[in-house]
């Protein structure tokens, strides 16, 4: 049973003269935006637009206040240590690259090990591979079980290498697997490593407290949690950020600029060189307000309801194979149908007005382990309901029929 009824808040889900009705099942890639977020961004540009931190006039004061209020909302929403430990970035990818390039270059040396996992998105793989190559360090990838969970025995084996950092996601974008962070993080810290959690798929869906979980670095993207594109954050222990060197140089991040050398501002400014995405931060703040109004527990319950409904309905379709674990799974459903190529499935579904994702989901190491090139993926969020699942299932039945004629 699904419990939320918020579709009407999302203008893009209503058909209009230019576009037919859409059943949007690709929220793991990017979510749609409620009117409340669109209005907040528009209002910012209409009444408060200005650069931040550098003007004495009223508009600059208003913009700065809104920007810093958004930082406080993020801190509270993810249970950060304090708002000095929230750095606005373009999103998850930039936040992870910030850590790899700043913390990584100072702390990972030749002969060291960096641990990543086969469940991760390329954004949490490639920056670590690049760092390891630069520094002469080794990358150790933790394996997954056949049903798509992190292999905890293999993680324990990797921790025996005494890695400098372990980078892993909370929720897998390809399978929906929820990693048991309360069990894993103490093991990582006992091994003497720092932990970076990619929260791109957890921040939108699971109530999280970075400080309760004892996470050192947490990265997420606003656009996956009803916020605008081009805004996200790195949430970190302030004492780690204090010790780190800036990732980019420019305006705003300095204390004093000499002819040959400069000194840097305190955090968070030290890591926010240049003009930030103020309207994006304001929109992200509005998205957080919206999510809080619904309640993260209610969101999780709603998505779990839809996922189970979908698993049950799709199990009626002969030849449909679902990837990923039965339990501890967020609202992501990766599947294959007979030997129909996932791109063909996506094309047939598109003709029915259903948007799903087909491909490797930026998880090629995981796809290799699953023995496939790609999967079809439906991912659910607050605005999906039972009728969306039924349209998806009917579309898949149609695809099966079309391709059985073709065979
Ligand atoms: N990590 C995970 C688990 C993701 O799902 C994604 C996007 O799909 C990313 C990282 C990258 O996010 P962004 O492109 O917003 O930086």
mmCIF file of C-alpha atoms and ligand atoms in Angstrom:
data_model
loop_
_atom_site.group_PDB
_atom_site.id
_atom_site.type_symbol
_atom_site.label_atom_id
_atom_site.label_comp_id
_atom_site.label_asym_id
_atom_site.label_seq_id
_atom_site.Cartn_x
_atom_site.Cartn_y
_atom_site.Cartn_z
ATOM 1 C CA UNK A 1 0.000 0.000 0.000
ATOM 2 C CA UNK A 2 1.271 3.455 -0.806
ATOM 3 C CA UNK A 3 0.607 6.302 1.571
ATOM 4 C CA UNK A 4 1.556 9.670 0.076
ATOM 5 C CA UNK A 5 -0.549 11.740 -2.269
ATOM 6 C CA UNK A 6 1.684 14.571 -3.491
ATOM 7 C CA UNK A 7 1.678 14.156 -7.287
ATOM 8 C CA UNK A 8 -0.248 17.401 -7.724
ATOM 9 C CA UNK A 9 2.732 19.339 -6.306
ATOM 10 C CA UNK A 10 4.844 18.373 -9.356
ATOM 11 C CA UNK A 11 3.887 20.363 -12.454
ATOM 12 C CA UNK A 12 5.997 18.229 -14.801
ATOM 13 C CA UNK A 13 3.861 15.190 -13.989
ATOM 14 C CA UNK A 14 0.799 16.908 -15.422
ATOM 15 C CA UNK A 15 0.312 16.626 -19.184
ATOM 16 C CA UNK A 16 0.344 19.913 -21.075
ATOM 17 C CA UNK A 17 0.012 21.144 -24.642
ATOM 18 C CA UNK A 18 3.661 20.343 -25.423
ATOM 19 C CA UNK A 19 3.917 17.055 -23.632
ATOM 20 C CA UNK A 20 1.811 14.006 -22.913
ATOM 21 C CA UNK A 21 1.437 12.479 -19.431
ATOM 22 C CA UNK A 22 4.598 10.975 -18.043
ATOM 23 C CA UNK A 23 5.036 8.194 -15.505
ATOM 24 C CA UNK A 24 8.427 9.130 -14.127
ATOM 25 C CA UNK A 25 10.396 6.150 -12.822
ATOM 26 C CA UNK A 26 13.941 7.514 -13.036
ATOM 27 C CA UNK A 27 14.305 9.414 -9.783
ATOM 28 C CA UNK A 28 17.576 7.637 -8.957
ATOM 29 C CA UNK A 29 19.052 9.590 -11.887
ATOM 30 C CA UNK A 30 17.357 12.871 -11.010
ATOM 31 C CA UNK A 31 14.143 13.719 -9.192
ATOM 32 C CA UNK A 32 11.361 16.016 -10.314
ATOM 33 C CA UNK A 33 10.805 19.310 -8.465
ATOM 34 C CA UNK A 34 7.733 20.377 -6.506
ATOM 35 C CA UNK A 35 6.151 23.779 -7.039
ATOM 36 C CA UNK A 36 7.486 24.840 -3.604
ATOM 37 C CA UNK A 37 11.097 24.456 -4.821
ATOM 38 C CA UNK A 38 10.426 26.116 -8.188
ATOM 39 C CA UNK A 39 8.761 29.036 -6.383
ATOM 40 C CA UNK A 40 11.655 29.437 -3.929
ATOM 41 C CA UNK A 41 14.205 29.646 -6.752
ATOM 42 C CA UNK A 42 12.065 32.049 -8.748
ATOM 43 C CA UNK A 43 11.430 34.194 -5.676
ATOM 44 C CA UNK A 44 15.140 34.335 -4.908
ATOM 45 C CA UNK A 45 15.851 35.771 -8.351
ATOM 46 C CA UNK A 46 12.862 38.122 -8.147
ATOM 47 C CA UNK A 47 13.477 39.662 -4.733
ATOM 48 C CA UNK A 48 16.872 38.682 -3.264
ATOM 49 C CA UNK A 49 19.309 38.095 -6.123
ATOM 50 C CA UNK A 50 22.816 39.300 -5.434
ATOM 51 C CA UNK A 51 26.255 37.872 -4.838
ATOM 52 C CA UNK A 52 26.878 36.722 -1.269
ATOM 53 C CA UNK A 53 29.308 37.622 1.518
ATOM 54 C CA UNK A 54 30.664 40.705 -0.179
ATOM 55 C CA UNK A 55 28.050 43.443 -0.368
ATOM 56 C CA UNK A 56 26.921 45.887 2.311
ATOM 57 C CA UNK A 57 23.630 46.674 0.585
ATOM 58 C CA UNK A 58 20.270 45.146 1.444
ATOM 59 C CA UNK A 59 20.076 42.645 -1.427
ATOM 60 C CA UNK A 60 23.504 41.248 -0.602
ATOM 61 C CA UNK A 61 22.523 40.892 3.036
ATOM 62 C CA UNK A 62 19.290 39.102 2.075
ATOM 63 C CA UNK A 63 21.064 36.744 -0.337
ATOM 64 C CA UNK A 64 23.777 35.947 2.209
ATOM 65 C CA UNK A 65 21.195 35.275 4.895
ATOM 66 C CA UNK A 66 19.252 32.891 2.617
ATOM 67 C CA UNK A 67 22.447 31.113 1.562
ATOM 68 C CA UNK A 68 23.610 30.615 5.139
ATOM 69 C CA UNK A 69 20.120 29.563 6.240
ATOM 70 C CA UNK A 70 20.269 26.868 3.569
ATOM 71 C CA UNK A 71 23.580 25.680 5.050
ATOM 72 C CA UNK A 72 21.905 25.371 8.462
ATOM 73 C CA UNK A 73 19.000 23.427 6.951
ATOM 74 C CA UNK A 74 21.443 20.984 5.333
ATOM 75 C CA UNK A 75 23.336 20.577 8.620
ATOM 76 C CA UNK A 76 20.170 19.732 10.476
ATOM 77 C CA UNK A 77 18.717 17.549 7.721
ATOM 78 C CA UNK A 78 21.695 15.201 7.548
ATOM 79 C CA UNK A 79 22.669 15.474 11.228
ATOM 80 C CA UNK A 80 26.000 17.137 10.442
ATOM 81 C CA UNK A 81 28.560 18.040 13.126
ATOM 82 C CA UNK A 82 28.035 21.779 12.722
ATOM 83 C CA UNK A 83 27.330 24.136 9.865
ATOM 84 C CA UNK A 84 31.056 24.936 9.446
ATOM 85 C CA UNK A 85 31.350 21.355 8.240
ATOM 86 C CA UNK A 86 28.905 21.827 5.342
ATOM 87 C CA UNK A 87 30.556 22.791 2.050
ATOM 88 C CA UNK A 88 28.261 23.534 -0.861
ATOM 89 C CA UNK A 89 29.384 21.790 -4.048
ATOM 90 C CA UNK A 90 27.860 21.077 -7.450
ATOM 91 C CA UNK A 91 26.823 17.678 -6.162
ATOM 92 C CA UNK A 92 28.097 14.306 -5.016
ATOM 93 C CA UNK A 93 30.738 14.006 -7.709
ATOM 94 C CA UNK A 94 32.353 17.317 -6.880
ATOM 95 C CA UNK A 95 32.213 16.599 -3.130
ATOM 96 C CA UNK A 96 34.031 13.283 -3.577
ATOM 97 C CA UNK A 97 36.621 14.858 -5.891
ATOM 98 C CA UNK A 98 37.172 17.562 -3.274
ATOM 99 C CA UNK A 99 38.032 14.937 -0.645
ATOM 100 C CA UNK A 100 40.187 12.864 -3.010
ATOM 101 C CA UNK A 101 42.149 15.905 -4.156
ATOM 102 C CA UNK A 102 42.483 17.699 -0.855
ATOM 103 C CA UNK A 103 42.470 15.149 1.982
ATOM 104 C CA UNK A 104 43.711 12.430 -0.368
ATOM 105 C CA UNK A 105 46.827 14.169 -1.652
ATOM 106 C CA UNK A 106 47.954 14.997 1.867
ATOM 107 C CA UNK A 107 47.151 11.682 3.476
ATOM 108 C CA UNK A 108 47.529 8.924 0.897
ATOM 109 C CA UNK A 109 51.120 8.081 0.050
ATOM 110 C CA UNK A 110 53.043 5.560 -2.036
ATOM 111 C CA UNK A 111 52.331 2.055 -0.777
ATOM 112 C CA UNK A 112 49.086 3.005 0.988
ATOM 113 C CA UNK A 113 45.737 1.386 0.212
ATOM 114 C CA UNK A 114 42.408 3.001 -0.633
ATOM 115 C CA UNK A 115 39.356 0.765 -0.273
ATOM 116 C CA UNK A 116 36.322 1.166 -2.537
ATOM 117 C CA UNK A 117 33.487 -1.249 -3.303
ATOM 118 C CA UNK A 118 32.061 -3.017 -6.333
ATOM 119 C CA UNK A 119 28.623 -1.621 -5.428
ATOM 120 C CA UNK A 120 29.730 1.945 -6.025
ATOM 121 C CA UNK A 121 28.934 4.522 -8.675
ATOM 122 C CA UNK A 122 31.800 5.600 -10.946
ATOM 123 C CA UNK A 123 31.787 8.914 -9.026
ATOM 124 C CA UNK A 124 33.020 7.055 -5.979
ATOM 125 C CA UNK A 125 35.466 4.870 -7.904
ATOM 126 C CA UNK A 126 37.279 6.946 -10.504
ATOM 127 C CA UNK A 127 38.437 9.822 -8.216
ATOM 128 C CA UNK A 128 40.068 7.219 -5.930
ATOM 129 C CA UNK A 129 41.704 5.426 -8.849
ATOM 130 C CA UNK A 130 43.071 8.767 -10.071
ATOM 131 C CA UNK A 131 44.378 9.605 -6.597
ATOM 132 C CA UNK A 132 45.989 6.183 -6.182
ATOM 133 C CA UNK A 133 47.701 6.505 -9.571
ATOM 134 C CA UNK A 134 49.054 9.940 -8.707
ATOM 135 C CA UNK A 135 50.298 8.923 -5.280
ATOM 136 C CA UNK A 136 51.523 5.402 -6.082
ATOM 137 C CA UNK A 137 48.907 3.858 -3.790
ATOM 138 C CA UNK A 138 46.842 0.698 -4.306
ATOM 139 C CA UNK A 139 43.088 0.433 -4.819
ATOM 140 C CA UNK A 140 41.316 -2.526 -3.228
ATOM 141 C CA UNK A 141 37.742 -3.125 -4.404
ATOM 142 C CA UNK A 142 35.477 -4.975 -1.964
ATOM 143 C CA UNK A 143 33.353 -7.692 -3.584
ATOM 144 C CA UNK A 144 29.582 -8.104 -3.662
ATOM 145 C CA UNK A 145 27.571 -11.223 -2.903
ATOM 146 C CA UNK A 146 25.531 -12.927 -5.626
ATOM 147 C CA UNK A 147 22.373 -11.164 -4.491
ATOM 148 C CA UNK A 148 24.061 -7.768 -4.682
ATOM 149 C CA UNK A 149 24.985 -7.032 -1.069
ATOM 150 C CA UNK A 150 28.370 -5.886 0.095
ATOM 151 C CA UNK A 151 30.497 -8.923 0.987
ATOM 152 C CA UNK A 152 31.243 -8.136 4.629
ATOM 153 C CA UNK A 153 33.825 -10.937 4.890
ATOM 154 C CA UNK A 154 35.716 -9.384 2.007
ATOM 155 C CA UNK A 155 35.409 -5.954 3.619
ATOM 156 C CA UNK A 156 37.007 -7.393 6.790
ATOM 157 C CA UNK A 157 39.804 -8.856 4.658
ATOM 158 C CA UNK A 158 40.352 -5.485 2.957
ATOM 159 C CA UNK A 159 40.490 -3.725 6.329
ATOM 160 C CA UNK A 160 43.412 -5.968 7.315
ATOM 161 C CA UNK A 161 45.422 -3.964 4.753
ATOM 162 C CA UNK A 162 45.011 -0.964 7.099
ATOM 163 C CA UNK A 163 43.670 1.346 4.361
ATOM 164 C CA UNK A 164 43.850 5.116 4.718
ATOM 165 C CA UNK A 165 40.261 5.596 3.594
ATOM 166 C CA UNK A 166 37.216 3.484 2.812
ATOM 167 C CA UNK A 167 34.795 5.034 0.332
ATOM 168 C CA UNK A 168 31.390 3.392 -0.054
ATOM 169 C CA UNK A 169 27.800 4.281 -0.713
ATOM 170 C CA UNK A 170 24.910 4.075 1.727
ATOM 171 C CA UNK A 171 22.435 2.996 -0.953
ATOM 172 C CA UNK A 172 23.345 1.497 -4.323
ATOM 173 C CA UNK A 173 21.907 3.404 -7.277
ATOM 174 C CA UNK A 174 21.950 0.286 -9.459
ATOM 175 C CA UNK A 175 20.333 -2.231 -7.079
ATOM 176 C CA UNK A 176 18.894 -0.248 -4.169
ATOM 177 C CA UNK A 177 20.979 -2.248 -1.670
ATOM 178 C CA UNK A 178 21.168 -0.452 1.680
ATOM 179 C CA UNK A 179 24.606 -0.978 3.221
ATOM 180 C CA UNK A 180 24.532 -1.728 6.976
ATOM 181 C CA UNK A 181 26.524 1.385 7.925
ATOM 182 C CA UNK A 182 25.972 1.084 11.716
ATOM 183 C CA UNK A 183 27.750 -2.281 11.536
ATOM 184 C CA UNK A 184 30.395 -1.310 8.982
ATOM 185 C CA UNK A 185 31.592 2.107 10.140
ATOM 186 C CA UNK A 186 32.945 0.999 13.552
ATOM 187 C CA UNK A 187 34.966 -1.711 11.756
ATOM 188 C CA UNK A 188 36.451 0.884 9.411
ATOM 189 C CA UNK A 189 37.413 3.193 12.247
ATOM 190 C CA UNK A 190 38.881 0.300 14.273
ATOM 191 C CA UNK A 191 41.100 -0.410 11.257
ATOM 192 C CA UNK A 192 42.385 3.157 11.523
ATOM 193 C CA UNK A 193 40.735 4.410 8.321
ATOM 194 C CA UNK A 194 38.646 7.447 7.550
ATOM 195 C CA UNK A 195 35.249 6.769 5.950
ATOM 196 C CA UNK A 196 33.615 8.609 3.068
ATOM 197 C CA UNK A 197 29.960 7.796 2.454
ATOM 198 C CA UNK A 198 28.391 8.546 -0.909
ATOM 199 C CA UNK A 199 24.911 9.630 0.156
ATOM 200 C CA UNK A 200 23.561 10.418 -3.329
ATOM 201 C CA UNK A 201 20.870 7.732 -2.960
ATOM 202 C CA UNK A 202 20.386 7.921 0.811
ATOM 203 C CA UNK A 203 19.916 11.658 1.407
ATOM 204 C CA UNK A 204 16.689 11.710 -0.673
ATOM 205 C CA UNK A 205 15.222 8.572 0.865
ATOM 206 C CA UNK A 206 16.528 7.683 4.341
ATOM 207 C CA UNK A 207 16.627 9.741 7.544
ATOM 208 C CA UNK A 208 20.361 9.964 8.195
ATOM 209 C CA UNK A 209 22.492 11.381 10.968
ATOM 210 C CA UNK A 210 26.071 11.799 9.783
ATOM 211 C CA UNK A 211 27.262 12.499 13.323
ATOM 212 C CA UNK A 212 25.388 9.567 14.934
ATOM 213 C CA UNK A 213 26.776 7.245 12.282
ATOM 214 C CA UNK A 214 30.261 8.683 12.919
ATOM 215 C CA UNK A 215 30.811 9.414 9.212
ATOM 216 C CA UNK A 216 33.905 11.486 8.383
ATOM 217 C CA UNK A 217 32.824 12.656 4.921
ATOM 218 C CA UNK A 218 29.285 12.494 3.473
ATOM 219 C CA UNK A 219 28.494 13.604 -0.081
ATOM 220 C CA UNK A 220 25.103 14.162 -1.712
ATOM 221 C CA UNK A 221 23.327 15.922 -4.594
ATOM 222 C CA UNK A 222 20.345 18.274 -4.343
ATOM 223 C CA UNK A 223 18.841 17.309 -7.705
ATOM 224 C CA UNK A 224 18.099 13.761 -6.524
ATOM 225 C CA UNK A 225 16.148 15.038 -3.495
ATOM 226 C CA UNK A 226 13.659 17.402 -5.173
ATOM 227 C CA UNK A 227 16.166 20.278 -5.285
ATOM 228 C CA UNK A 228 17.723 22.083 -8.247
ATOM 229 C CA UNK A 229 20.572 20.759 -10.368
ATOM 230 C CA UNK A 230 24.104 21.993 -9.738
ATOM 231 C CA UNK A 231 23.913 22.066 -5.951
ATOM 232 C CA UNK A 232 24.883 19.500 -3.345
ATOM 233 C CA UNK A 233 27.155 19.286 -0.369
ATOM 234 C CA UNK A 234 30.076 17.724 1.355
ATOM 235 C CA UNK A 235 29.268 17.268 5.034
ATOM 236 C CA UNK A 236 32.365 16.566 7.074
ATOM 237 C CA UNK A 237 33.959 16.616 10.482
ATOM 238 C CA UNK A 238 35.026 20.265 10.881
ATOM 239 C CA UNK A 239 38.364 19.269 12.419
ATOM 240 C CA UNK A 240 39.245 17.274 9.293
ATOM 241 C CA UNK A 241 38.313 20.179 7.029
ATOM 242 C CA UNK A 242 40.347 22.554 9.214
ATOM 243 C CA UNK A 243 43.458 20.479 8.541
ATOM 244 C CA UNK A 244 42.847 20.088 4.808
ATOM 245 C CA UNK A 245 44.284 22.249 2.046
ATOM 246 C CA UNK A 246 41.850 24.040 -0.274
ATOM 247 C CA UNK A 247 40.748 22.183 -3.384
ATOM 248 C CA UNK A 248 40.316 25.251 -5.586
ATOM 249 C CA UNK A 249 41.774 28.760 -5.330
ATOM 250 C CA UNK A 250 40.003 32.026 -6.055
ATOM 251 C CA UNK A 251 37.806 34.667 -4.501
ATOM 252 C CA UNK A 252 36.069 34.110 -1.164
ATOM 253 C CA UNK A 253 38.447 31.372 0.035
ATOM 254 C CA UNK A 254 41.290 33.662 1.083
ATOM 255 C CA UNK A 255 42.289 35.577 4.156
ATOM 256 C CA UNK A 256 45.160 37.589 2.684
ATOM 257 C CA UNK A 257 46.602 37.472 -0.828
ATOM 258 C CA UNK A 258 50.279 38.344 -1.103
ATOM 259 C CA UNK A 259 52.304 38.658 -4.300
ATOM 260 C CA UNK A 260 53.669 35.165 -4.054
ATOM 261 C CA UNK A 261 51.608 33.429 -1.402
ATOM 262 C CA UNK A 262 48.222 33.622 0.203
ATOM 263 C CA UNK A 263 46.586 32.583 3.426
ATOM 264 C CA UNK A 264 43.193 30.969 3.471
ATOM 265 C CA UNK A 265 39.837 31.688 5.036
ATOM 266 C CA UNK A 266 38.364 29.471 7.725
ATOM 267 C CA UNK A 267 35.958 26.695 6.785
ATOM 268 C CA UNK A 268 33.520 26.523 5.109
ATOM 269 C CA UNK A 269 34.687 29.485 2.951
ATOM 270 C CA UNK A 270 38.113 27.830 2.447
ATOM 271 C CA UNK A 271 36.409 25.245 0.220
ATOM 272 C CA UNK A 272 33.971 27.526 -1.599
ATOM 273 C CA UNK A 273 36.127 29.450 -4.067
ATOM 274 C CA UNK A 274 34.256 31.739 -6.438
ATOM 275 C CA UNK A 275 30.609 32.719 -6.643
ATOM 276 C CA UNK A 276 28.488 29.888 -5.251
ATOM 277 C CA UNK A 277 25.187 28.596 -6.594
ATOM 278 C CA UNK A 278 23.106 30.714 -4.232
ATOM 279 C CA UNK A 279 19.760 30.111 -5.934
ATOM 280 C CA UNK A 280 20.561 26.390 -5.944
ATOM 281 C CA UNK A 281 21.250 26.445 -2.209
ATOM 282 C CA UNK A 282 17.985 28.308 -1.605
ATOM 283 C CA UNK A 283 16.139 25.730 -3.727
ATOM 284 C CA UNK A 284 17.838 22.907 -1.836
ATOM 285 C CA UNK A 285 16.694 24.510 1.425
ATOM 286 C CA UNK A 286 13.130 24.566 0.078
ATOM 287 C CA UNK A 287 13.428 20.895 -0.938
ATOM 288 C CA UNK A 288 14.567 20.050 2.590
ATOM 289 C CA UNK A 289 11.568 21.916 4.028
ATOM 290 C CA UNK A 290 9.305 19.959 1.686
ATOM 291 C CA UNK A 291 10.852 16.602 2.637
ATOM 292 C CA UNK A 292 10.680 17.487 6.336
ATOM 293 C CA UNK A 293 7.007 18.414 6.015
ATOM 294 C CA UNK A 294 6.259 14.952 4.669
ATOM 295 C CA UNK A 295 8.718 13.289 7.058
ATOM 296 C CA UNK A 296 11.634 11.063 6.018
ATOM 297 C CA UNK A 297 10.161 8.027 7.805
ATOM 298 C CA UNK A 298 6.880 8.455 5.929
ATOM 299 C CA UNK A 299 8.862 8.742 2.669
ATOM 300 C CA UNK A 300 10.793 5.559 3.377
ATOM 301 C CA UNK A 301 7.592 3.707 4.259
ATOM 302 C CA UNK A 302 5.881 4.937 1.089
ATOM 303 C CA UNK A 303 8.772 3.870 -1.133
ATOM 304 C CA UNK A 304 9.097 0.493 0.549
ATOM 305 C CA UNK A 305 5.349 -0.009 -0.028
ATOM 306 C CA UNK A 306 5.683 0.772 -3.747
ATOM 307 C CA UNK A 307 8.794 -1.362 -4.116
ATOM 308 C CA UNK A 308 7.058 -4.411 -2.629
ATOM 309 C CA UNK A 309 3.978 -3.787 -4.706
ATOM 310 C CA UNK A 310 6.149 -3.600 -7.823
ATOM 311 C CA UNK A 311 8.110 -6.730 -6.881
ATOM 312 C CA UNK A 312 4.853 -8.612 -6.455
ATOM 313 C CA UNK A 313 3.221 -7.297 -9.636
ATOM 314 C CA UNK A 314 6.305 -7.849 -11.785
ATOM 315 C CA UNK A 315 6.674 -11.407 -10.470
ATOM 316 C CA UNK A 316 3.493 -12.164 -12.503
ATOM 317 C CA UNK A 317 5.480 -11.551 -15.695
ATOM 318 C CA UNK A 318 7.196 -14.753 -16.886
ATOM 319 C CA UNK A 319 10.860 -14.260 -17.783
ATOM 320 C CA UNK A 320 11.301 -11.179 -15.601
ATOM 321 C CA UNK A 321 14.425 -11.324 -13.458
ATOM 322 C CA UNK A 322 15.015 -8.869 -10.633
ATOM 323 C CA UNK A 323 18.591 -8.036 -9.562
ATOM 324 C CA UNK A 324 19.535 -7.176 -6.001
ATOM 325 C CA UNK A 325 18.668 -8.297 -2.477
ATOM 326 C CA UNK A 326 15.174 -9.179 -1.198
ATOM 327 C CA UNK A 327 15.551 -7.159 2.000
ATOM 328 C CA UNK A 328 17.354 -3.968 3.048
ATOM 329 C CA UNK A 329 16.621 -2.341 -0.249
ATOM 330 C CA UNK A 330 15.485 1.148 -1.205
ATOM 331 C CA UNK A 331 12.978 1.980 -3.967
ATOM 332 C CA UNK A 332 15.174 0.895 -6.873
ATOM 333 C CA UNK A 333 14.201 -2.023 -9.077
ATOM 334 C CA UNK A 334 16.779 -3.311 -11.559
ATOM 335 C CA UNK A 335 15.557 -6.021 -13.874
ATOM 336 C CA UNK A 336 15.863 -7.926 -17.143
ATOM 337 C CA UNK A 337 13.021 -9.359 -19.224
ATOM 338 C CA UNK A 338 13.785 -12.484 -21.261
ATOM 339 C CA UNK A 339 16.656 -11.528 -23.509
ATOM 340 C CA UNK A 340 15.162 -8.200 -24.579
ATOM 341 C CA UNK A 341 17.834 -5.521 -24.541
ATOM 342 C CA UNK A 342 17.193 -3.012 -21.708
ATOM 343 C CA UNK A 343 17.362 -0.151 -24.221
ATOM 344 C CA UNK A 344 14.577 -1.785 -26.239
ATOM 345 C CA UNK A 345 12.519 -2.170 -23.073
ATOM 346 C CA UNK A 346 13.046 1.496 -22.266
ATOM 347 C CA UNK A 347 11.993 2.475 -25.779
ATOM 348 C CA UNK A 348 8.766 0.458 -25.656
ATOM 349 C CA UNK A 349 7.976 1.850 -22.206
ATOM 350 C CA UNK A 350 8.637 5.375 -23.442
ATOM 351 C CA UNK A 351 5.938 4.858 -26.048
ATOM 352 C CA UNK A 352 3.593 4.155 -23.121
ATOM 353 C CA UNK A 353 4.735 7.375 -21.414
ATOM 354 C CA UNK A 354 6.892 5.538 -18.861
ATOM 355 C CA UNK A 355 10.411 6.841 -18.204
ATOM 356 C CA UNK A 356 12.825 4.212 -16.905
ATOM 357 C CA UNK A 357 16.604 4.045 -17.135
ATOM 358 C CA UNK A 358 18.478 1.420 -19.134
ATOM 359 C CA UNK A 359 22.225 1.021 -19.087
ATOM 360 C CA UNK A 360 25.107 0.306 -16.745
ATOM 361 C CA UNK A 361 23.998 3.043 -14.319
ATOM 362 C CA UNK A 362 27.624 4.224 -13.991
ATOM 363 C CA UNK A 363 28.408 0.963 -12.203
ATOM 364 C CA UNK A 364 30.459 -1.045 -14.697
ATOM 365 C CA UNK A 365 32.381 -3.045 -12.043
ATOM 366 C CA UNK A 366 29.032 -4.131 -10.549
ATOM 367 C CA UNK A 367 27.551 -5.013 -13.956
ATOM 368 C CA UNK A 368 30.599 -7.206 -14.691
ATOM 369 C CA UNK A 369 30.032 -9.059 -11.430
ATOM 370 C CA UNK A 370 26.330 -9.527 -12.224
ATOM 371 C CA UNK A 371 27.380 -10.923 -15.609
ATOM 372 C CA UNK A 372 25.429 -8.337 -17.616
ATOM 373 C CA UNK A 373 26.261 -5.291 -19.717
ATOM 374 C CA UNK A 374 23.273 -3.350 -18.488
ATOM 375 C CA UNK A 375 19.912 -3.599 -16.735
ATOM 376 C CA UNK A 376 16.568 -1.837 -16.931
ATOM 377 C CA UNK A 377 15.886 0.193 -13.798
ATOM 378 C CA UNK A 378 12.724 1.693 -12.349
ATOM 379 C CA UNK A 379 13.249 3.924 -9.331
ATOM 380 C CA UNK A 380 10.504 5.354 -7.149
ATOM 381 C CA UNK A 381 10.025 8.495 -5.136
ATOM 382 C CA UNK A 382 7.396 10.466 -3.231
ATOM 383 C CA UNK A 383 5.250 11.178 -6.310
ATOM 384 C CA UNK A 384 4.901 7.573 -7.513
ATOM 385 C CA UNK A 385 1.874 5.482 -6.671
ATOM 386 C CA UNK A 386 0.163 2.143 -7.350
ATOM 387 C CA UNK A 387 -1.135 3.289 -10.728
ATOM 388 C CA UNK A 388 2.445 3.950 -11.897
ATOM 389 C CA UNK A 389 3.396 0.376 -11.027
ATOM 390 C CA UNK A 390 0.419 -0.932 -13.007
ATOM 391 C CA UNK A 391 1.351 1.149 -16.078
ATOM 392 C CA UNK A 392 4.934 -0.123 -15.816
ATOM 393 C CA UNK A 393 3.794 -3.741 -15.565
ATOM 394 C CA UNK A 394 1.381 -3.393 -18.520
ATOM 395 C CA UNK A 395 4.150 -1.756 -20.571
ATOM 396 C CA UNK A 396 6.470 -4.660 -19.831
ATOM 397 C CA UNK A 397 3.767 -7.158 -20.793
ATOM 398 C CA UNK A 398 3.371 -5.271 -24.069
ATOM 399 C CA UNK A 399 7.140 -5.344 -24.654
ATOM 400 C CA UNK A 400 7.128 -9.092 -24.064
ATOM 401 C CA UNK A 401 4.383 -9.520 -26.634
ATOM 402 C CA UNK A 402 6.114 -7.330 -29.234
ATOM 403 C CA UNK A 403 9.434 -9.119 -28.875
ATOM 404 C CA UNK A 404 7.871 -12.581 -28.882
ATOM 405 C CA UNK A 405 6.437 -11.762 -32.340
ATOM 406 C CA UNK A 406 9.809 -10.470 -33.416
ATOM 407 C CA UNK A 407 11.608 -13.653 -32.259
HETATM 408 N N1 LIG B 1 26.742 8.340 -6.424
HETATM 409 C C1 LIG B 1 25.596 7.688 -6.637
HETATM 410 C C2 LIG B 1 25.262 6.492 -5.798
HETATM 411 C C3 LIG B 1 24.734 8.122 -7.631
HETATM 412 O O1 LIG B 1 23.588 7.484 -7.846
HETATM 413 C C4 LIG B 1 25.092 9.247 -8.408
HETATM 414 C C5 LIG B 1 24.232 9.695 -9.518
HETATM 415 O O2 LIG B 1 23.509 8.932 -10.097
HETATM 416 C C6 LIG B 1 26.288 9.902 -8.122
HETATM 417 C C7 LIG B 1 27.087 9.421 -7.127
HETATM 418 C C8 LIG B 1 26.701 11.127 -8.869
HETATM 419 O O3 LIG B 1 25.858 12.181 -8.554
HETATM 420 P P1 LIG B 1 26.004 13.595 -9.297
HETATM 421 O O4 LIG B 1 26.007 13.286 -10.758
HETATM 422 O O5 LIG B 1 24.785 14.339 -8.850
HETATM 423 O O6 LIG B 1 27.258 14.206 -8.822
#
